[in-house]
Short mmCIF file of C-alpha atoms in Angstrom, two decimals:
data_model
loop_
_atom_site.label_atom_id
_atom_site.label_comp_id
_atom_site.label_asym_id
_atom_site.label_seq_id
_atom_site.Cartn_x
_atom_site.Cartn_y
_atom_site.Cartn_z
CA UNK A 1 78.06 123.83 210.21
CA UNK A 2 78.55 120.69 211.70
CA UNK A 3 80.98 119.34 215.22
CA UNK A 4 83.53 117.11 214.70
CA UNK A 5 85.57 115.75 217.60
CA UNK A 6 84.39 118.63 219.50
CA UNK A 7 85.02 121.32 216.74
CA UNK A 8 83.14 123.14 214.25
CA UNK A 9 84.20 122.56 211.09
CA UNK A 10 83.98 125.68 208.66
CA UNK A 11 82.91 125.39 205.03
CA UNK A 12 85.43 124.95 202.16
CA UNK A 13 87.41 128.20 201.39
CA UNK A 14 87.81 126.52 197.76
CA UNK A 15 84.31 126.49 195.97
CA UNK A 16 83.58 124.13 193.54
CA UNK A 17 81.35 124.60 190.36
CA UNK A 18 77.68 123.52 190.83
CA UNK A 19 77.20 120.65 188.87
CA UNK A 20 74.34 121.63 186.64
CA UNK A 21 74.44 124.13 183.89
CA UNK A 22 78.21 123.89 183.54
CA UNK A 23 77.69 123.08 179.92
CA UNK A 24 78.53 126.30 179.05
CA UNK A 25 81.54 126.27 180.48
CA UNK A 26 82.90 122.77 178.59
CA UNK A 27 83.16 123.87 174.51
CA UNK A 28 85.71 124.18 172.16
CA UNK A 29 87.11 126.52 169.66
CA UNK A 30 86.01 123.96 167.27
CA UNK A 31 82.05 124.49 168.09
CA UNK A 32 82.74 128.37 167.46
CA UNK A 33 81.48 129.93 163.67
CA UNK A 34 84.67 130.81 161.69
CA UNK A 35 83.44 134.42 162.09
CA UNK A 36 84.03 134.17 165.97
CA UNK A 37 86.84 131.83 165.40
CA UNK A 38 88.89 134.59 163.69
CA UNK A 39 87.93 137.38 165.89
CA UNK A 40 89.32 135.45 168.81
CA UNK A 41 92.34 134.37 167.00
CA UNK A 42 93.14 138.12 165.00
CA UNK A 43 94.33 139.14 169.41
CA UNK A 44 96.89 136.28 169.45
CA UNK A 45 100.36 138.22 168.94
CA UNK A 46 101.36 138.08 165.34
CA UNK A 47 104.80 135.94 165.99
CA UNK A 48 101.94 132.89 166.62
CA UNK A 49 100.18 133.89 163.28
CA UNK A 50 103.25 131.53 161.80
CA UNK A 51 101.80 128.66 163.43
CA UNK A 52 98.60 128.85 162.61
CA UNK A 53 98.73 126.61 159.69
CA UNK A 54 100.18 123.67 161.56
CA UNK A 55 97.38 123.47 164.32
CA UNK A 56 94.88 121.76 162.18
CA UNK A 57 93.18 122.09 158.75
CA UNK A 58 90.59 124.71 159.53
CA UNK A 59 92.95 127.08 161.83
CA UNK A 60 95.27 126.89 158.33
CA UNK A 61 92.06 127.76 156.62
CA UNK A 62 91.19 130.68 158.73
CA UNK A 63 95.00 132.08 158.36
CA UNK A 64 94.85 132.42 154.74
CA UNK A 65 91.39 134.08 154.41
CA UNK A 66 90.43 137.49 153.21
CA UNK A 67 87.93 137.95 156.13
CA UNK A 68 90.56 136.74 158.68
CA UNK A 69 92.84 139.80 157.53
CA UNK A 70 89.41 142.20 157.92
CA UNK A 71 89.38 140.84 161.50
CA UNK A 72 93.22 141.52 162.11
CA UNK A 73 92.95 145.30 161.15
CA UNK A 74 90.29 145.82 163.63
CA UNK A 75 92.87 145.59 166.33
CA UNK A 76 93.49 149.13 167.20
CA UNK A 77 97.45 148.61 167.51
CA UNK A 78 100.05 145.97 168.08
CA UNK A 79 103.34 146.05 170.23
CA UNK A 80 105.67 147.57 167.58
CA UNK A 81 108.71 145.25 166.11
CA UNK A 82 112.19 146.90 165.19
CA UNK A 83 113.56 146.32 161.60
CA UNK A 84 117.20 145.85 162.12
CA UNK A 85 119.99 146.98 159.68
CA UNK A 86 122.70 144.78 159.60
CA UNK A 87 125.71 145.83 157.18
CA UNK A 88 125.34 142.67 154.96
CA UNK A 89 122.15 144.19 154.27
CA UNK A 90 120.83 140.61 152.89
CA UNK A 91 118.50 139.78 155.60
CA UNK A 92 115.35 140.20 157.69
CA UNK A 93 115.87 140.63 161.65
CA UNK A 94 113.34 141.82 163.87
CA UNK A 95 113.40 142.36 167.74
CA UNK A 96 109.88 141.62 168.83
CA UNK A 97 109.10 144.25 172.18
CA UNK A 98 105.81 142.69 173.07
CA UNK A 99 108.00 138.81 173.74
CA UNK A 100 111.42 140.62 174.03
CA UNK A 101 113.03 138.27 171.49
CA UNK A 102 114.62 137.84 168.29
CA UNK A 103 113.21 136.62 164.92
CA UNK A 104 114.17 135.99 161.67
CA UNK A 105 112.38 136.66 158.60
CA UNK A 106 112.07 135.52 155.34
CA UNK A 107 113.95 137.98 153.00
CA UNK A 108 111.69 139.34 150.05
CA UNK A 109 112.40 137.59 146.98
CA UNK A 110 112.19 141.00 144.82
CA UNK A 111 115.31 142.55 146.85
CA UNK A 112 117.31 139.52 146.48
CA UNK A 113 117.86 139.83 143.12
CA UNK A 114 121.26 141.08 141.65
CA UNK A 115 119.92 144.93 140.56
CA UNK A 116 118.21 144.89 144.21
CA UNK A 117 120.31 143.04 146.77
CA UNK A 118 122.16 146.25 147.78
CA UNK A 119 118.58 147.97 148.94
CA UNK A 120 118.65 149.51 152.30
CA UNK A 121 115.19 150.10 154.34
CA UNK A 122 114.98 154.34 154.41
CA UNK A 123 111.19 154.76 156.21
CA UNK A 124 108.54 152.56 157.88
CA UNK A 125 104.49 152.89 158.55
CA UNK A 126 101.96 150.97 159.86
CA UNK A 127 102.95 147.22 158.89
CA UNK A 128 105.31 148.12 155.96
CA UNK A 129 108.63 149.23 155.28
CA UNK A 130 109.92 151.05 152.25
CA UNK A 131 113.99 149.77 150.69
CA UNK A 132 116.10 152.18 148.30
CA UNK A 133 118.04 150.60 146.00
CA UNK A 134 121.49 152.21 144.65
CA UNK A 135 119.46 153.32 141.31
CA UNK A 136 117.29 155.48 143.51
CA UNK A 137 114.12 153.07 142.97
CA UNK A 138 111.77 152.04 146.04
CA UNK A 139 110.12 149.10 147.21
CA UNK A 140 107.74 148.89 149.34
CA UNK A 141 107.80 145.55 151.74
CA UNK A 142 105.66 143.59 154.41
CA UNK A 143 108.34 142.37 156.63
CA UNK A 144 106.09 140.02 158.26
CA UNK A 145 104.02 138.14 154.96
CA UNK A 146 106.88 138.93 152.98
CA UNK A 147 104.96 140.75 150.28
CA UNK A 148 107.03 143.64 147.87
CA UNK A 149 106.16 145.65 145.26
CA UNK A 150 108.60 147.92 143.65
CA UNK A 151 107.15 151.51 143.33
CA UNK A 152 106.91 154.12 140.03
CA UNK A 153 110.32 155.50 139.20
CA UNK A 154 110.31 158.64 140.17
CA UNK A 155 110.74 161.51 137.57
CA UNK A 156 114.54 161.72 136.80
CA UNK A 157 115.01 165.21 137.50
CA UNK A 158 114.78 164.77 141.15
CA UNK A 159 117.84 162.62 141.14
CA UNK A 160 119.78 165.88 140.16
CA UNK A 161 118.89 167.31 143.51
CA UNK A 162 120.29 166.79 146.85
CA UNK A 163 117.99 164.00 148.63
CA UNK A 164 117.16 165.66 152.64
CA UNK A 165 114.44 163.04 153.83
CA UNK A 166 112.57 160.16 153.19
CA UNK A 167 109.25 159.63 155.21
CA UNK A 168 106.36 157.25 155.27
CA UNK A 169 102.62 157.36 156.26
CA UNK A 170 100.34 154.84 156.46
CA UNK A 171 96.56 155.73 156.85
CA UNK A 172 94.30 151.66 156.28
CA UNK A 173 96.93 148.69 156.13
CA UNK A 174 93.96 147.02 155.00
CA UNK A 175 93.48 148.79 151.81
CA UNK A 176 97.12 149.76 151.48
CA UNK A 177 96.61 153.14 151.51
CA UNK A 178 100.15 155.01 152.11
CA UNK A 179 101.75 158.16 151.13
CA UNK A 180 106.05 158.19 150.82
CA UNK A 181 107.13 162.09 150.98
CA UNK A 182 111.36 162.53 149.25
CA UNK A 183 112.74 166.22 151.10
CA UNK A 184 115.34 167.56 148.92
CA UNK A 185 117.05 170.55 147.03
CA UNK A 186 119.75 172.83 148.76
CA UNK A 187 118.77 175.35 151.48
CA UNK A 188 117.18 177.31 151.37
CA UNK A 189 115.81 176.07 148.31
CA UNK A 190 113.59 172.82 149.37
CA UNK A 191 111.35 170.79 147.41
CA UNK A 192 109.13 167.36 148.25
CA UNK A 193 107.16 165.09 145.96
CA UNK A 194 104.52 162.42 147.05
CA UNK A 195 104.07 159.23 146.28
CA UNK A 196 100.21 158.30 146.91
CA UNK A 197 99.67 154.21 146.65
CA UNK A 198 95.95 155.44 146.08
CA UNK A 199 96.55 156.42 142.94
CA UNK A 200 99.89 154.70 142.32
CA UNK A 201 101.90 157.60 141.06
CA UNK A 202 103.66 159.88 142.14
CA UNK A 203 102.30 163.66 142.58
CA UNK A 204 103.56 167.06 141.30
CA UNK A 205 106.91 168.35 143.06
CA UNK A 206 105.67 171.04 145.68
CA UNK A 207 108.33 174.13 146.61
CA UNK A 208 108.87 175.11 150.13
CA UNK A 209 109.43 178.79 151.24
CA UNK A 210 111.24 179.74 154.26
CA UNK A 211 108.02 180.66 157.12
CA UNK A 212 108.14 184.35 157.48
CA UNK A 213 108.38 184.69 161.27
CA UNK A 214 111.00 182.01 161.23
CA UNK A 215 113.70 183.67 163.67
CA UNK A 216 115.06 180.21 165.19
CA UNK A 217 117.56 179.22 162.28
CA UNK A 218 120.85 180.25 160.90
CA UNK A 219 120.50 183.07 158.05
CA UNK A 220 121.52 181.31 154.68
CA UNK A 221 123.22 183.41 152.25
CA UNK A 222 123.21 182.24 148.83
CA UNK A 223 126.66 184.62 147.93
CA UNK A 224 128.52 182.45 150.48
CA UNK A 225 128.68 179.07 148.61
CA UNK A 226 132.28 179.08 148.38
CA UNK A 227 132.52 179.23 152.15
CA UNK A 228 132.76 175.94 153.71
CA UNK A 229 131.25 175.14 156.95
CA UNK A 230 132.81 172.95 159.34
CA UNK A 231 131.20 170.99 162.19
CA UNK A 232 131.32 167.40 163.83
CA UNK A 233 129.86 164.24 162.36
CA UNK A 234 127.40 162.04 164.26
CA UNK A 235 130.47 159.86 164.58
CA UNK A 236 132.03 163.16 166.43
CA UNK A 237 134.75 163.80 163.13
CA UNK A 238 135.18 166.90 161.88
CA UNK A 239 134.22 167.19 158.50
CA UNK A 240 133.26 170.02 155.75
CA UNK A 241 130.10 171.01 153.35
CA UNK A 242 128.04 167.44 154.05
CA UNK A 243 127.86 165.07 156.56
CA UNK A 244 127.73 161.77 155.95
CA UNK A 245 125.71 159.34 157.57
CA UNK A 246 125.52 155.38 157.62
CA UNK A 247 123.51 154.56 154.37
CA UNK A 248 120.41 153.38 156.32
CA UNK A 249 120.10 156.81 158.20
CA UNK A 250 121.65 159.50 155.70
CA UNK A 251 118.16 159.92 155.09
CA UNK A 252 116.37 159.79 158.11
CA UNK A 253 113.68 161.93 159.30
CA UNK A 254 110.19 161.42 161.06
CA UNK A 255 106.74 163.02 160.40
CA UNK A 256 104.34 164.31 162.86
CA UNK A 257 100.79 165.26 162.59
CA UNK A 258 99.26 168.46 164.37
CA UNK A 259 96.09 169.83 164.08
CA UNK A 260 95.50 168.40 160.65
CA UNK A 261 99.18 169.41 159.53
CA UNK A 262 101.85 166.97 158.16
CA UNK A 263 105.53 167.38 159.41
CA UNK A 264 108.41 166.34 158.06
CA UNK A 265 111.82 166.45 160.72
CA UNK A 266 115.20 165.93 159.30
CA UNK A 267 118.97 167.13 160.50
CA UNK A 268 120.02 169.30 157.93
CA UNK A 269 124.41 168.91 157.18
CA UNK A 270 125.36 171.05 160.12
CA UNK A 271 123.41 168.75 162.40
CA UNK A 272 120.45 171.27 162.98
CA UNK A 273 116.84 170.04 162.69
CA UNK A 274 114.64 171.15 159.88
CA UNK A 275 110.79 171.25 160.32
CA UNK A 276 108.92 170.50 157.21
CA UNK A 277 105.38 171.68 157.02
CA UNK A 278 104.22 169.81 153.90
CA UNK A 279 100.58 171.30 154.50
CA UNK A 280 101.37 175.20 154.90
CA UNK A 281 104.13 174.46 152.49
CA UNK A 282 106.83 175.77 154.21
CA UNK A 283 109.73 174.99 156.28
CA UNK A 284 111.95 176.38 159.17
CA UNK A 285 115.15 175.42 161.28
CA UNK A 286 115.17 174.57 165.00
CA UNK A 287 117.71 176.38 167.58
CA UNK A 288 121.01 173.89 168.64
CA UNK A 289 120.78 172.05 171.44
CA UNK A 290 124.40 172.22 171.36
CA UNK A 291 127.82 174.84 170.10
CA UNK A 292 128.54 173.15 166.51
CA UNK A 293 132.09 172.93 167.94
CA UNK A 294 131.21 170.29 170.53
CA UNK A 295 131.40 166.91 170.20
CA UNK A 296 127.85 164.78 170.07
CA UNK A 297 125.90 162.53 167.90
CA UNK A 298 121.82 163.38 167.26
CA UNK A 299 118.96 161.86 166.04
CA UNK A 300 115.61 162.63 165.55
CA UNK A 301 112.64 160.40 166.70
CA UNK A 302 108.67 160.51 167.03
CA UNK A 303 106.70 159.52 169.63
CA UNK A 304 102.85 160.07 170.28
CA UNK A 305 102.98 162.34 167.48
CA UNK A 306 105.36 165.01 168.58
CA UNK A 307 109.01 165.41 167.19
CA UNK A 308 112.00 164.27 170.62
CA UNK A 309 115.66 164.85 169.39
CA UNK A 310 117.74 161.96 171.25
CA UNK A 311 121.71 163.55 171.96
CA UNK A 312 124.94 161.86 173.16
CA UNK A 313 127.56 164.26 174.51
CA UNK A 314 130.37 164.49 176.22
CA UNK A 315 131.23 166.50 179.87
CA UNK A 316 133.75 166.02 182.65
CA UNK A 317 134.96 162.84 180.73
CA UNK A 318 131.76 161.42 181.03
CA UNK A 319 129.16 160.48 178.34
CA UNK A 320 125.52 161.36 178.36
CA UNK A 321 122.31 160.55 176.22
CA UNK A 322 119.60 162.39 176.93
CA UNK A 323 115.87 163.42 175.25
CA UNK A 324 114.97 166.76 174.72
CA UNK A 325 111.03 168.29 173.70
CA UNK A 326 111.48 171.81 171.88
CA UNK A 327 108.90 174.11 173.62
CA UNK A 328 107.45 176.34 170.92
CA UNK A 329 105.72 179.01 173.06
CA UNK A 330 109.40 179.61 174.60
CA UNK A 331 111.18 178.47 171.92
CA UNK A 332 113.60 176.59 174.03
CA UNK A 333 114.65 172.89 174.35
CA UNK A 334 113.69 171.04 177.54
CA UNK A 335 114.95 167.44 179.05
CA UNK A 336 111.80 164.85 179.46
CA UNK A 337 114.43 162.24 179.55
CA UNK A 338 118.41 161.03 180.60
CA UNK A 339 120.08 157.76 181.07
CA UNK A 340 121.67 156.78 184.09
CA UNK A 341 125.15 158.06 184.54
CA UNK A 342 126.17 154.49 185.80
CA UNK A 343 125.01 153.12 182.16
CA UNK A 344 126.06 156.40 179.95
CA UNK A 345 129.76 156.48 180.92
CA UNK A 346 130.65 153.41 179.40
CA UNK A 347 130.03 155.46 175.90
CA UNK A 348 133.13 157.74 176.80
CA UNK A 349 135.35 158.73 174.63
CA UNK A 350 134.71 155.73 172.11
CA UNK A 351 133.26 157.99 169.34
CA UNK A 352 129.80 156.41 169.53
CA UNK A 353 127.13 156.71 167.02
CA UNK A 354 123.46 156.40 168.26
CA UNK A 355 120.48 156.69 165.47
CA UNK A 356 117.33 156.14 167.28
CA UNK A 357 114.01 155.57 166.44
CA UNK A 358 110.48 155.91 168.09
CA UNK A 359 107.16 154.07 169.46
CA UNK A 360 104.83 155.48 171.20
CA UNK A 361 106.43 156.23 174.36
CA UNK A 362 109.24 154.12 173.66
CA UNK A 363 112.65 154.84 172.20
CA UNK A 364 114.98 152.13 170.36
CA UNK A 365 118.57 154.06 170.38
CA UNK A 366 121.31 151.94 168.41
CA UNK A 367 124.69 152.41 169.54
CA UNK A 368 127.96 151.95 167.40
CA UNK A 369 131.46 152.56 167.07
CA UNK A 370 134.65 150.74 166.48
CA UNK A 371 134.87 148.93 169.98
CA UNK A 372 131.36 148.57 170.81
CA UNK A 373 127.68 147.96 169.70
CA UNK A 374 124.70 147.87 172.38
CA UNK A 375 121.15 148.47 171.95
CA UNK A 376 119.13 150.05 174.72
CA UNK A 377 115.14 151.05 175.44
CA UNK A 378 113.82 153.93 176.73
CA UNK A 379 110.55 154.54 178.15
CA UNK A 380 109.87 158.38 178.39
CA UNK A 381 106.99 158.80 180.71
CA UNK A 382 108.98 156.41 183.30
CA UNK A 383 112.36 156.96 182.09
CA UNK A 384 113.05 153.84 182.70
CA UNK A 385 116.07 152.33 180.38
CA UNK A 386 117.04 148.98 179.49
CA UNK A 387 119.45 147.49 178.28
CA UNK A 388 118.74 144.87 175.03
CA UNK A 389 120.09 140.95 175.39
CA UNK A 390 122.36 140.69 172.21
CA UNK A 391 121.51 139.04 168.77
CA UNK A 392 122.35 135.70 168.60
CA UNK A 393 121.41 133.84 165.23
CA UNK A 394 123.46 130.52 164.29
CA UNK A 395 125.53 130.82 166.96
CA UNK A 396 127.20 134.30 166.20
CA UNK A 397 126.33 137.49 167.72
CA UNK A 398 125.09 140.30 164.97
CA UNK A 399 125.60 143.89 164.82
CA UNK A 400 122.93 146.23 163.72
CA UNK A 401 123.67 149.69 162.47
CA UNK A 402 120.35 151.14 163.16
CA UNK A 403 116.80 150.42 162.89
CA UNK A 404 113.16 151.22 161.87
CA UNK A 405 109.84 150.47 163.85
CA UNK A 406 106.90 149.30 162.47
CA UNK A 407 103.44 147.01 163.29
CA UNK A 408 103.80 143.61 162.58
CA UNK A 409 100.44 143.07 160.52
CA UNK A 410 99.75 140.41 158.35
CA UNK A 411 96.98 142.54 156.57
CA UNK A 412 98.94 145.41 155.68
CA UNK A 413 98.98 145.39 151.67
CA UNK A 414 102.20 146.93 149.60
#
């Protein structure tokens, strides 16, 4: 330390880089092999995948190659994007959660054309997301490269049954390897057929029984088909026999995976949820969470691999939405989750619609009726909810019906 004027002056807080052997520290992306080069550039988010190609020859390069994609599906998971149904139906609209934005995509070709331009997204896995068209055939569709492929009809017997579910599972998005599982048949008479893209066909149709020690459900009696069974719609009207649901959601469901066991959830037409167990081949029906004489909308969602139902109800002229975990050792339903009254009430008595979906530990929840359409987030471990900033694409706001949540991955293959 040296005096100056009388004081000691005190070294530099701010360090600066010793001159020598900072040559390390001056390179480029250029200088790196186009091995390294795409293992640092498969962690950029995907939305800046869409620029690669205009940063320079060699970045462009990189995007379109084979061992680029091999790179991208070593990243263990990406901040999930949610598919949004719009009514039209004719177009691609994502909300990305990891920027909190909108974006829209190009629309596959294949479900433009005339016999598919009425196809409505029914399940989603990994990177992909799987359309119905009115004919009952499936596509299955990268969102994000644009990529389709339209699937093997499926026998035509099965249209003759009643369609319950339709799930997806995706186990390599490299080598496209994905399973879509069709629920149907009358209880308690279920069926489900597989579609493995392994093998590109679709497998024999598989019967479910009714699990022996089943003692949660309602007691069907074939003899009382004539009886009609009344009960409220997710929209809260009363209807009779079936309910129906917006086309995007009339078949949703979610599957699970426990101890080596594949699940399929679904609400059955009185608004009860069905458990699928498409290993032991056999199926049973979950308590209500609610009288069937009440008014509330449902939906089933998965997160972390366990089945949440999501419920909006009405008490005391207020609204609520809450999550609820079913506890199997004493077979009862518990709360993990609950909006804020301050944010619920403005659902009251507007006959609202939610249909929900799940990611990890978040929850999308689309909410719609005649005077209103919002779209909120949930986180369940914080229970924090938020509120999502409206859709704004060529200067008019869009409604969405629902939606479907997926991983926006450039090497998932159809």
């Amino acid at each position: 330390m040296e005096k100056a004027n009388g004081c000691i002056s005190r070294p530099s807080r701010k360090r600066k880089l010793p001159q020598e052997g900072n040559d390390v520290l001056n390179f480029t992306l250029d200088e790196l092999s186009d091995d390294l080069l795409e293992r640092v550039l498969s962690w950029l988010p995907t939305s800046t995948f869409f620029r690669l190609n205009s940063v320079c020859k060699r970045w462009k390069s990189v995007a379109a190659s084979e061992s680029f994609k091999l790179a991208c599906s070593r990243i263990p998971s990406r901040e999930p994007w949610f598919f949004m149904v719009d009514p039209n139906l004719n177009q691609s609209v994502v909300f990305d959660s990891a920027e909190r934005s909108w974006k829209k995509l190009s629309h596959p070709p294949l479900l433009s054309q005339n016999c598919n331009c009425n196809s409505i997204p029914v399940a989603a896995a990994g990177g992909l997301v799987c359309f119905r068209n009115m004919s009952g055939d499936y596509f299955v569709c990268n969102p994000v490269t644009g990529l389709c492929r339209e699937l093997p009809p499926v026998n035509p017997d099965s249209h003759d049954r009643s369609l319950h579910a339709i799930a997806m599972n995706a186990y390599s998005n490299y080598h496209g390897s994905y399973k879509l599982f069709l629920v149907s048949g009358d209880l308690p008479k279920l069926s489900y057929k597989v579609y493995n893209s392994s093998a590109d066909c679709w497998e024999e149709e598989t019967m479910l029984r009714r699990k022996t020690d089943d003692c949660m459900g309602f007691e069907f009696d074939s003899n009382d088909d004539d009886d009609a069974v009344y009960f409220l719609s997710k929209a809260g009207n009363v209807v009779a026999t079936n309910m129906q649901r917006s086309p995007s959601k009339q078949f949703s469901s979610v599957i699970t995976h426990k101890d080596g066991e594949e699940i399929v959830y679904f609400l059955s037409s009185s608004g009860t949820v069905v458990a699928c167990n498409l290993t032991q081949k056999h199926f049973s029906e979950y308590p209500r969470l609610l009288p069937v004489f009440l008014e509330y909308s449902i939906d089933v969602v998965e997160c972390k691999g366990e089945m949440l139902v999501v419920m909006l109800s009405e008490f005391f002229e207020s609204a609520s939405i809450r999550v609820w975990r079913f506890d199997e050792k004493t077979k009862t339903w518990n709360q993990i989750a609950g909006m804020p009254p301050s944010m619920s009430h403005e659902f009251y008595g507007k006959k609202v619609d939610i249909n929900c979906l799940g990611a990890g530990n978040q929850i999308f929840i689309c909410l719609s009726s005649a005077e209103l359409c919002s779209y909120v987030r949930c986180d369940i471990v914080t229970n924090e909810w938020v509120e999502v900033p409206k859709c704004c694409l060529n200067g008019e706001a869009m409604e969405f019906m629902s939606a479907f949540s997926f991983e926006p991955r450039i090497e998932a293959s159809v």
